Short mmCIF file of C-alpha atoms in Angstrom, two decimals:
data_model
loop_
_atom_site.label_atom_id
_atom_site.label_comp_id
_atom_site.label_asym_id
_atom_site.label_seq_id
_atom_site.Cartn_x
_atom_site.Cartn_y
_atom_site.Cartn_z
CA UNK A 1 -18.30 9.32 19.78
CA UNK A 2 -15.06 9.63 17.95
CA UNK A 3 -12.08 12.03 18.21
CA UNK A 4 -11.75 14.50 15.36
CA UNK A 5 -8.69 16.60 14.73
CA UNK A 6 -8.57 19.22 11.92
CA UNK A 7 -5.36 19.72 10.11
CA UNK A 8 -2.96 22.57 10.85
CA UNK A 9 -3.61 25.50 8.78
CA UNK A 10 -0.19 25.63 7.06
CA UNK A 11 -0.12 21.98 5.99
CA UNK A 12 -0.19 20.99 2.41
CA UNK A 13 -1.18 17.92 0.64
CA UNK A 14 1.40 14.99 0.69
CA UNK A 15 3.31 14.84 -2.61
CA UNK A 16 1.78 12.23 -4.92
CA UNK A 17 -1.67 12.65 -3.56
CA UNK A 18 -4.34 15.22 -4.54
CA UNK A 19 -5.54 17.77 -2.17
CA UNK A 20 -9.03 15.91 -1.88
CA UNK A 21 -7.26 12.57 -1.24
CA UNK A 22 -4.99 13.99 1.42
CA UNK A 23 -7.70 15.29 3.67
CA UNK A 24 -8.87 12.30 5.78
CA UNK A 25 -7.14 9.73 8.05
CA UNK A 26 -8.50 7.37 10.61
CA UNK A 27 -6.51 6.35 13.74
CA UNK A 28 -7.62 3.10 15.42
CA UNK A 29 -5.98 2.71 18.78
CA UNK A 30 -7.16 1.81 22.20
CA UNK A 31 -4.62 3.76 24.23
CA UNK A 32 -5.90 7.47 24.35
CA UNK A 33 -2.49 8.89 24.65
CA UNK A 34 -1.06 7.08 21.61
CA UNK A 35 -4.28 7.88 19.81
CA UNK A 36 -3.84 11.64 20.53
CA UNK A 37 -0.26 11.38 19.40
CA UNK A 38 -0.98 9.81 16.16
CA UNK A 39 -3.85 12.31 15.53
CA UNK A 40 -1.48 15.08 16.09
CA UNK A 41 1.18 13.53 13.75
CA UNK A 42 -1.32 13.18 11.10
CA UNK A 43 -3.03 16.59 11.61
CA UNK A 44 0.45 18.29 11.17
CA UNK A 45 0.84 16.38 7.96
CA UNK A 46 -2.39 17.94 6.56
CA UNK A 47 -5.11 15.42 7.46
CA UNK A 48 -8.40 15.76 9.16
CA UNK A 49 -8.16 12.92 11.77
CA UNK A 50 -10.98 10.75 13.03
CA UNK A 51 -10.12 8.44 15.90
CA UNK A 52 -11.63 5.37 17.24
CA UNK A 53 -10.69 3.29 20.41
CA UNK A 54 -11.67 -0.31 18.91
CA UNK A 55 -11.69 -2.20 15.54
CA UNK A 56 -15.43 -2.14 15.19
CA UNK A 57 -15.76 1.60 15.55
CA UNK A 58 -12.78 2.07 13.37
CA UNK A 59 -14.31 -0.04 10.70
CA UNK A 60 -17.35 2.05 10.72
CA UNK A 61 -15.18 5.34 10.47
CA UNK A 62 -13.32 3.81 7.40
CA UNK A 63 -16.70 3.04 5.75
CA UNK A 64 -18.06 6.39 6.44
CA UNK A 65 -14.95 8.63 5.58
CA UNK A 66 -13.00 6.55 3.02
CA UNK A 67 -9.63 7.84 4.42
CA UNK A 68 -6.43 7.94 2.48
CA UNK A 69 -4.50 6.71 5.35
CA UNK A 70 -5.50 4.41 8.37
CA UNK A 71 -3.31 3.57 11.39
CA UNK A 72 -4.15 0.47 13.24
CA UNK A 73 -3.08 -1.03 16.53
CA UNK A 74 -2.49 -4.76 16.59
CA UNK A 75 -3.45 -5.46 20.29
CA UNK A 76 -7.04 -4.19 20.88
CA UNK A 77 -9.91 -5.54 22.85
CA UNK A 78 -12.48 -7.56 20.92
CA UNK A 79 -11.59 -7.50 17.21
CA UNK A 80 -7.71 -7.40 17.04
CA UNK A 81 -5.73 -5.58 14.52
CA UNK A 82 -5.30 -8.33 11.98
CA UNK A 83 -8.99 -9.06 11.71
CA UNK A 84 -9.77 -5.29 11.56
CA UNK A 85 -7.14 -4.97 8.61
CA UNK A 86 -8.84 -7.87 6.76
CA UNK A 87 -12.26 -6.33 6.96
CA UNK A 88 -10.87 -2.75 6.17
CA UNK A 89 -9.32 -4.19 3.05
CA UNK A 90 -12.53 -5.74 1.94
CA UNK A 91 -14.18 -2.39 1.57
CA UNK A 92 -11.37 0.23 1.24
CA UNK A 93 -8.02 0.86 -0.55
CA UNK A 94 -6.87 2.97 2.20
CA UNK A 95 -3.12 2.93 3.04
CA UNK A 96 -2.95 0.85 6.24
CA UNK A 97 -0.13 1.35 8.71
CA UNK A 98 -0.10 -1.24 11.49
CA UNK A 99 1.49 -0.38 14.81
CA UNK A 100 2.38 -2.92 17.48
CA UNK A 101 4.74 -3.52 20.49
CA UNK A 102 5.10 -7.10 19.04
CA UNK A 103 8.40 -6.88 17.08
CA UNK A 104 8.77 -10.56 15.97
CA UNK A 105 9.12 -10.86 12.20
CA UNK A 106 6.15 -13.33 12.05
CA UNK A 107 3.86 -10.50 13.41
CA UNK A 108 4.98 -8.16 10.75
CA UNK A 109 4.33 -10.75 8.06
CA UNK A 110 0.92 -11.50 9.49
CA UNK A 111 0.04 -7.92 9.33
CA UNK A 112 1.07 -7.62 5.75
CA UNK A 113 -0.77 -10.67 4.88
CA UNK A 114 -3.93 -9.09 6.49
CA UNK A 115 -3.58 -6.28 4.01
CA UNK A 116 -1.33 -3.65 5.76
CA UNK A 117 0.95 -1.52 3.61
CA UNK A 118 3.64 -1.06 6.42
CA UNK A 119 4.15 -2.36 9.76
CA UNK A 120 5.79 -0.18 12.57
CA UNK A 121 7.17 -1.15 15.96
CA UNK A 122 6.11 0.61 19.21
CA UNK A 123 7.55 2.68 20.61
CA UNK A 124 7.79 4.74 17.38
CA UNK A 125 9.43 8.17 16.68
CA UNK A 126 6.69 10.74 15.38
CA UNK A 127 9.10 12.00 12.82
CA UNK A 128 9.97 8.74 11.47
CA UNK A 129 6.27 7.65 11.29
CA UNK A 130 5.45 11.09 9.43
CA UNK A 131 8.44 10.12 6.88
CA UNK A 132 7.03 6.59 6.31
CA UNK A 133 3.75 7.80 5.64
CA UNK A 134 4.99 10.63 3.35
CA UNK A 135 7.06 7.93 1.54
CA UNK A 136 3.78 5.86 0.99
CA UNK A 137 2.09 8.75 -0.48
CA UNK A 138 5.05 9.48 -2.92
CA UNK A 139 4.59 6.13 -4.61
CA UNK A 140 5.19 6.88 -8.39
CA UNK A 141 2.23 6.95 -10.63
CA UNK A 142 4.34 6.80 -13.78
CA UNK A 143 1.79 6.07 -16.49
CA UNK A 144 -0.82 8.63 -17.33
CA UNK A 145 -3.74 7.56 -19.62
CA UNK A 146 -3.93 9.66 -22.81
CA UNK A 147 -7.52 11.03 -23.53
CA UNK A 148 -9.16 9.24 -26.40
CA UNK A 149 -9.01 12.29 -28.69
CA UNK A 150 -5.14 12.34 -28.24
CA UNK A 151 -4.55 8.66 -28.79
CA UNK A 152 -1.37 8.02 -30.85
CA UNK A 153 -2.05 7.33 -34.72
CA UNK A 154 -3.07 3.77 -35.15
CA UNK A 155 -3.76 3.13 -31.43
CA UNK A 156 -7.09 1.77 -30.36
CA UNK A 157 -8.53 4.33 -27.71
CA UNK A 158 -9.54 1.44 -25.53
CA UNK A 159 -5.89 0.25 -25.14
CA UNK A 160 -4.33 3.56 -24.28
CA UNK A 161 -2.90 3.63 -20.70
CA UNK A 162 -2.99 -0.03 -20.14
CA UNK A 163 -0.12 -2.46 -19.47
CA UNK A 164 -0.66 -6.00 -20.52
CA UNK A 165 0.85 -9.41 -20.35
CA UNK A 166 -0.58 -12.91 -21.01
CA UNK A 167 -4.13 -11.80 -20.12
CA UNK A 168 -3.39 -9.60 -17.21
CA UNK A 169 -4.24 -5.89 -17.88
CA UNK A 170 -3.21 -2.93 -15.49
CA UNK A 171 -4.29 0.59 -15.86
CA UNK A 172 -1.99 2.52 -13.41
CA UNK A 173 -3.95 5.84 -13.77
CA UNK A 174 -7.38 4.35 -12.88
CA UNK A 175 -5.81 1.71 -10.66
CA UNK A 176 -7.68 -1.07 -12.28
CA UNK A 177 -6.54 -4.64 -12.75
CA UNK A 178 -8.20 -7.40 -14.74
CA UNK A 179 -7.27 -11.13 -15.52
CA UNK A 180 -8.91 -12.48 -18.66
CA UNK A 181 -11.55 -9.71 -18.49
CA UNK A 182 -12.53 -10.29 -14.81
CA UNK A 183 -11.70 -7.43 -12.14
CA UNK A 184 -9.10 -8.30 -9.52
CA UNK A 185 -8.92 -6.36 -6.16
CA UNK A 186 -5.44 -5.71 -4.96
CA UNK A 187 -3.95 -3.67 -2.02
CA UNK A 188 -2.03 -0.51 -3.04
CA UNK A 189 1.34 -2.33 -2.40
CA UNK A 190 0.20 -5.42 -4.60
CA UNK A 191 -0.88 -3.09 -7.39
CA UNK A 192 2.27 -1.11 -7.42
CA UNK A 193 4.39 -4.06 -7.54
CA UNK A 194 2.51 -5.69 -10.32
CA UNK A 195 2.62 -2.42 -12.30
CA UNK A 196 6.35 -2.07 -11.66
CA UNK A 197 7.11 -5.53 -12.96
CA UNK A 198 4.79 -4.89 -16.06
CA UNK A 199 6.85 -1.76 -16.89
CA UNK A 200 10.20 -3.58 -16.33
CA UNK A 201 9.13 -6.49 -18.66
CA UNK A 202 12.00 -9.14 -18.71
CA UNK A 203 14.38 -6.92 -16.66
CA UNK A 204 14.81 -8.25 -13.24
CA UNK A 205 13.47 -6.16 -10.24
CA UNK A 206 15.38 -7.00 -7.14
CA UNK A 207 13.52 -7.24 -3.79
CA UNK A 208 15.43 -4.11 -2.75
CA UNK A 209 14.35 -2.19 -5.87
CA UNK A 210 10.71 -3.05 -5.14
CA UNK A 211 10.95 -2.13 -1.38
CA UNK A 212 12.41 1.23 -2.35
CA UNK A 213 9.77 1.66 -5.05
CA UNK A 214 7.12 1.23 -2.28
CA UNK A 215 8.93 3.85 -0.33
CA UNK A 216 8.79 6.22 -3.25
CA UNK A 217 12.63 6.04 -3.54
CA UNK A 218 14.99 5.12 -6.18
CA UNK A 219 18.21 2.90 -5.78
CA UNK A 220 21.43 4.78 -5.72
CA UNK A 221 23.58 2.25 -3.69
CA UNK A 222 23.42 4.06 -0.33
CA UNK A 223 19.87 3.23 0.86
CA UNK A 224 19.36 0.61 3.55
CA UNK A 225 17.03 -2.21 2.74
CA UNK A 226 16.67 -4.71 5.76
CA UNK A 227 15.94 -8.42 5.56
CA UNK A 228 12.39 -7.63 6.88
CA UNK A 229 11.90 -5.37 3.81
CA UNK A 230 12.98 -8.00 1.54
CA UNK A 231 10.71 -10.58 3.28
CA UNK A 232 7.74 -8.09 3.12
CA UNK A 233 8.16 -7.95 -0.68
CA UNK A 234 8.06 -11.90 -0.76
CA UNK A 235 4.80 -11.82 1.33
CA UNK A 236 3.41 -9.07 -1.08
CA UNK A 237 4.37 -11.03 -4.22
CA UNK A 238 2.85 -14.28 -2.63
CA UNK A 239 -0.49 -12.60 -1.98
CA UNK A 240 -0.50 -11.03 -5.41
CA UNK A 241 0.04 -14.40 -7.07
CA UNK A 242 -2.77 -15.78 -4.90
CA UNK A 243 -5.22 -13.00 -6.11
CA UNK A 244 -4.27 -13.41 -9.67
CA UNK A 245 -4.71 -17.18 -9.50
CA UNK A 246 -1.05 -17.96 -10.37
CA UNK A 247 1.12 -21.01 -9.26
CA UNK A 248 4.68 -20.08 -8.15
CA UNK A 249 5.72 -23.49 -9.52
CA UNK A 250 4.27 -22.88 -12.97
CA UNK A 251 4.12 -19.04 -13.13
CA UNK A 252 1.91 -17.39 -15.98
CA UNK A 253 3.05 -13.85 -15.25
CA UNK A 254 5.72 -13.44 -12.44
CA UNK A 255 8.91 -15.37 -12.54
CA UNK A 256 11.19 -15.64 -9.57
CA UNK A 257 14.77 -15.12 -10.23
CA UNK A 258 16.34 -16.99 -7.14
CA UNK A 259 18.44 -14.90 -4.80
CA UNK A 260 17.68 -11.71 -6.67
CA UNK A 261 13.95 -10.83 -7.27
CA UNK A 262 11.31 -11.02 -9.84
CA UNK A 263 10.54 -10.50 -13.53
CA UNK A 264 7.71 -10.98 -16.03
CA UNK A 265 7.50 -14.48 -17.72
CA UNK A 266 8.70 -14.86 -21.44
CA UNK A 267 6.27 -13.27 -23.86
#
């Protein structure tokens, strides 16, 4: 038996997500009061929420409902949050927000490596959590594929909407990545970083720029980007390279600019 909470009547779909995408969230949390609080926060944000008290039941809910957002506690009996995140990521592209009373940086990095998009320390403030979830859902989808009958003169229809570099191809609208023709499965954060770097070309994208991009924000000089945010970008890029099959020592696609950030390798 799982908890289900319908969205508030006056809620609207989060910016950047379609109405259909915005309707479902899964809360995986063994403490009933926290599970209820999370369900309320998400319900007020316009979600129908399904709750589970352990990782195994939560995994079944994700498989059944394919939620847009999943919140996940780290310390649960049986299968812990890290393992649950890995298994969720193998079957879903849901945004994963991991919550834990463990505030050491290594725990946050482990969560990101397991496939989480964000890591929030307990106790958390409901309004801050809501803001962070909204920021994830505002991640820009800059490139829109042009229908084949509207392709620019001289362009091949099959290439419209794709970003390419040295054999890696990304379609931001369809959320597809291929390397030398083979599909590659990435988390949302990894995908958005790769697409952002492809758009930037040889322009350097700082770690702070990428961290703000994942929040759905742009750099104006007043935003705060912590060392943990920068380290999270390093973890995402390391995971991205591993999945693409790239060696950091001899990069094919992503070049590290020491002390600054990343850019595409030379054409």
